[in-house]
Coordinates of C-alpha atoms in Angstrom, one line a residue:
S1 CA 0.0 0.0 0.0
T2 CA 1.1 3.6 -0.7
V3 CA 1.4 6.1 2.2
L4 CA -1.6 7.9 0.8
D5 CA -3.6 4.6 0.9
L6 CA -2.5 3.9 4.5
T7 CA -3.5 7.4 5.6
R8 CA -6.9 7.1 3.9
R9 CA -7.5 3.8 5.6
A10 CA -6.5 5.2 8.9
S11 CA -8.8 8.2 8.4
D12 CA -11.7 5.9 7.5
W13 CA -11.1 3.9 10.7
L14 CA -10.8 7.0 12.9
R15 CA -13.8 8.8 11.4
P16 CA -16.3 7.4 14.0
R17 CA -13.9 8.8 16.7
Y18 CA -13.9 12.1 14.9
E19 CA -17.7 12.2 15.0
K20 CA -17.7 11.4 18.7
I21 CA -15.2 14.3 19.3
L22 CA -17.5 16.5 17.3
Q23 CA -20.5 15.6 19.5
E24 CA -18.4 16.3 22.6
T25 CA -17.5 19.7 21.1
K26 CA -21.1 20.6 20.5
S27 CA -22.0 19.9 24.1
A28 CA -19.0 21.7 25.6
S29 CA -19.8 24.6 28.0
I30 CA -16.7 26.5 26.9
L31 CA -14.9 26.4 23.5
Y32 CA -11.7 28.1 22.5
V33 CA -12.0 28.7 18.7
D34 CA -9.6 30.0 16.1
E35 CA -8.9 29.5 12.4
T36 CA -5.9 29.7 10.0
S37 CA -5.6 29.6 6.3
M38 CA -4.5 26.4 4.4
K39 CA -4.5 26.0 0.6
V40 CA -6.7 23.4 -1.0
D41 CA -5.9 22.7 -4.6
G42 CA -4.4 26.2 -4.9
E43 CA -7.5 27.9 -3.4
K44 CA -7.6 29.5 0.1
G45 CA -9.2 27.2 2.6
W46 CA -9.4 27.4 6.4
I47 CA -8.6 25.0 9.2
W48 CA -10.8 25.8 12.2
T49 CA -10.0 24.5 15.7
F50 CA -12.4 24.1 18.6
V51 CA -10.7 23.3 21.9
A52 CA -12.7 22.0 24.9
D53 CA -11.7 20.2 28.0
G54 CA -10.8 16.7 26.8
A55 CA -11.4 17.3 23.1
I56 CA -9.7 19.2 20.2
L57 CA -11.6 19.3 17.0
F58 CA -10.2 20.4 13.6
A59 CA -12.6 21.2 10.7
M60 CA -11.3 22.0 7.2
R61 CA -13.6 24.3 5.3
M62 CA -13.4 26.7 2.3
S63 CA -15.0 29.4 4.3
R64 CA -14.2 31.7 7.2
G65 CA -17.8 32.7 7.7
K66 CA -20.3 32.1 10.5
K67 CA -21.9 29.3 8.4
V68 CA -19.0 27.1 9.5
L69 CA -19.8 27.7 13.2
E70 CA -23.5 26.9 12.4
E71 CA -22.5 23.8 10.5
V72 CA -20.0 22.5 13.1
L73 CA -21.8 23.6 16.4
G74 CA -25.4 23.8 15.2
D75 CA -27.9 26.6 15.7
D76 CA -28.6 25.7 19.4
F77 CA -25.0 25.7 20.8
N78 CA -25.4 27.4 24.3
G79 CA -21.8 27.3 25.5
K80 CA -19.4 30.2 25.7
I81 CA -16.8 30.9 23.0
V82 CA -13.4 32.5 23.5
A83 CA -12.1 33.9 20.2
D84 CA -10.3 36.8 18.5
G85 CA -12.1 39.7 17.0
W86 CA -13.1 38.1 13.7
R87 CA -16.7 39.1 12.8
S88 CA -18.0 35.6 12.4
Y89 CA -18.0 35.0 16.1
P90 CA -20.3 37.8 17.3
A91 CA -22.5 37.1 14.2
Y92 CA -22.9 33.6 15.6
T93 CA -23.3 34.1 19.4
S94 CA -23.3 36.7 22.1
N95 CA -21.9 34.3 24.6
L96 CA -18.4 35.5 23.9
Q97 CA -15.0 36.4 25.5
R98 CA -12.7 38.4 23.3
C99 CA -9.0 37.5 23.4
W100 CA -6.9 39.9 25.5
A101 CA -3.6 38.4 24.2
H102 CA -4.6 39.6 20.7
L103 CA -5.5 43.0 22.0
L104 CA -2.3 43.5 24.0
R105 CA -0.2 42.4 21.1
E106 CA -1.8 44.9 18.8
A107 CA -1.4 47.6 21.5
D108 CA 2.3 46.7 21.9
D109 CA 2.8 47.1 18.1
L110 CA 1.8 50.8 18.6
K111 CA 4.3 51.4 21.4
D112 CA 7.1 52.5 19.2
K113 CA 4.9 54.4 16.7
S114 CA 4.0 57.3 19.0
E115 CA 3.8 58.5 22.6
E116 CA 0.1 58.2 22.5
G117 CA 0.5 54.5 21.4
K118 CA 2.9 53.9 24.3
R119 CA 0.5 55.5 26.8
V120 CA -2.5 53.4 25.6
A121 CA -0.5 50.2 25.5
N122 CA 0.8 50.7 29.0
E123 CA -2.7 51.6 30.3
L124 CA -4.3 48.4 28.7
H125 CA -1.5 46.3 30.3
R126 CA -2.1 47.9 33.6
I127 CA -5.9 47.2 33.5
Y128 CA -5.3 43.6 32.3
D129 CA -2.7 42.9 35.0
E130 CA -5.0 44.3 37.7
L131 CA -7.9 42.1 36.4
I132 CA -5.7 39.0 36.4
K133 CA -4.4 39.6 39.9
F134 CA -8.1 40.1 41.0
I135 CA -9.4 36.8 39.6
E136 CA -6.4 34.8 40.9
K137 CA -7.8 35.4 44.4
D138 CA -11.0 33.6 43.3
P139 CA -13.3 36.3 44.6
P140 CA -17.0 35.8 45.3
P141 CA -19.7 36.7 42.6
R142 CA -20.6 40.1 44.1
E143 CA -17.0 41.3 44.1
R144 CA -16.6 40.0 40.5
G145 CA -19.6 42.0 39.5
K146 CA -18.2 45.2 41.0
K147 CA -14.8 44.6 39.4
K148 CA -16.5 44.1 36.0
E149 CA -18.3 47.5 36.5
W150 CA -14.9 49.1 37.3
A151 CA -13.3 47.5 34.2
I152 CA -16.1 48.7 31.9
A153 CA -15.9 52.3 33.2
T154 CA -12.1 52.3 33.1
V155 CA -11.9 51.0 29.5
K156 CA -14.8 53.2 28.4
D157 CA -12.9 56.2 29.7
L158 CA -9.8 55.2 27.7
I159 CA -11.6 54.7 24.4
E160 CA -13.7 57.9 24.6
Q161 CA -10.6 60.1 24.7
D162 CA -9.5 62.0 21.6
Y163 CA -6.6 60.5 19.8
G164 CA -4.4 62.2 17.2
N165 CA -2.7 59.1 16.0
E166 CA -4.7 57.3 13.4
K167 CA -3.6 53.8 14.3
V168 CA -4.4 54.4 18.0
G169 CA -7.8 55.6 17.0
K170 CA -8.3 52.5 15.0
L171 CA -7.4 50.2 17.9
M172 CA -9.9 52.2 20.2
K173 CA -12.6 51.6 17.6
K174 CA -11.8 47.9 17.6
I175 CA -12.2 47.8 21.4
K176 CA -15.4 49.7 21.2
N177 CA -16.9 47.4 18.5
G178 CA -16.4 44.4 20.7
F179 CA -17.1 46.2 24.0
D180 CA -19.7 43.7 25.3
Y181 CA -17.2 40.8 25.1
W182 CA -14.0 41.9 26.8
F183 CA -15.0 41.3 30.4
T184 CA -17.1 38.0 30.4
F185 CA -14.3 36.2 32.1
L186 CA -14.6 38.4 35.2
T187 CA -18.0 36.9 36.2
D188 CA -17.4 33.4 34.8
P189 CA -14.6 31.7 36.8
E190 CA -14.3 28.9 34.3
L191 CA -13.4 31.2 31.4
E192 CA -9.9 32.2 30.4
P193 CA -9.4 35.8 29.1
T194 CA -7.2 34.7 26.2
N195 CA -7.5 32.3 23.2
N196 CA -4.0 30.8 23.8
R197 CA -5.5 27.3 23.9
A198 CA -6.8 27.5 20.4
E199 CA -3.6 29.2 19.1
R200 CA -1.5 26.4 20.6
A201 CA -3.7 23.8 18.9
L202 CA -3.2 25.5 15.5
R203 CA 0.6 25.8 15.8
E204 CA 1.3 22.4 14.3
H205 CA -0.9 23.2 11.3
V206 CA 1.1 26.3 10.7
V207 CA 4.2 24.2 10.6
Q208 CA 2.6 21.6 8.4
R209 CA 1.4 24.3 6.0
K210 CA 5.0 25.3 5.4
I211 CA 6.0 21.7 4.7
I212 CA 3.1 20.4 2.6
G213 CA 2.0 23.7 1.1
T214 CA -1.4 22.6 -0.2
L215 CA -4.0 19.8 0.2
R216 CA -5.1 18.2 -3.0
N217 CA -8.9 18.0 -2.7
E218 CA -11.9 17.5 -0.4
K219 CA -10.8 14.0 0.3
G220 CA -7.4 15.4 1.5
M221 CA -9.3 17.9 3.7
R222 CA -11.3 15.1 5.3
I223 CA -8.3 12.9 5.9
H224 CA -6.3 15.9 7.4
E225 CA -9.1 17.0 9.8
T226 CA -9.9 13.4 10.9
I227 CA -6.3 12.3 11.7
T228 CA -5.2 15.6 13.3
T229 CA -8.3 15.8 15.5
V230 CA -7.9 12.3 16.9
L231 CA -4.2 12.6 17.5
A232 CA -4.5 16.0 19.2
T233 CA -7.4 14.7 21.4
W234 CA -5.4 11.6 22.4
E235 CA -2.5 13.8 23.3
Q236 CA -4.7 16.2 25.3
N237 CA -6.0 13.3 27.3
G238 CA -2.5 12.0 28.2
L239 CA -2.5 9.1 25.7
D240 CA 0.5 8.3 23.5
P241 CA -0.7 9.1 19.9
H242 CA 1.9 6.7 18.4
E243 CA 0.7 3.8 20.6
E244 CA -3.0 4.6 20.0
M245 CA -2.4 4.7 16.2
L246 CA -0.7 1.3 16.3
K247 CA -3.6 -0.1 18.2
A248 CA -5.9 1.4 15.6
F249 CA -4.0 -0.3 12.8
R250 CA -4.0 -3.6 14.6
N251 CA -7.7 -3.5 15.0
Y252 CA -8.4 -2.4 11.5
S253 CA -8.9 -5.2 9.0

């Protein structure tokens, strides 16, 4: 058998596990979601990741739109999503936490551009650091609610100032547009304020993209999403992917 034939057979055998992981993803209370581009037959496709406790799902699609979220998670998903500022997420759900790591990186990019940029970046870091110190104490709900009010007022004060620098103004507009979603984590102790989990899950795909360049067709997309999903989920659950794959081959006839 060729390598391609072996991977296709492995994918066929693992597909029921993929479907099981998909069901676990749909019923998760919190999902960390991200997407990155990957060429399919020369066209731009997208690999989406959905990270839950105990499950990592990858879905290859030719779209970056909210229809992917509807297709993967369904219309009645009632968990919370942690994601970056891409418009598909608020179009799909209002149960959102925007990623502070993305925001702070963008703010840091402005530090060297102007004094205004430096001041804004420092202030955002100060606010974020204070919020992290606060939640590390595991405060009761009432205190969390009060801190959220403080955070809303403090950031609102920052974004409503007049800015001369165009790029700083643009960042303030971005914060304003996603304003409802920056502070969800303060009143939900289970929620992380960054999307680092999903970014970590996608790292390997970024490396693979450099190596393989492009997937051939829809069959290749299906093989890729199936095998990578099952391997990543095994690893997340402390299983040895190599051992589990060997078991899979032994059982597959």
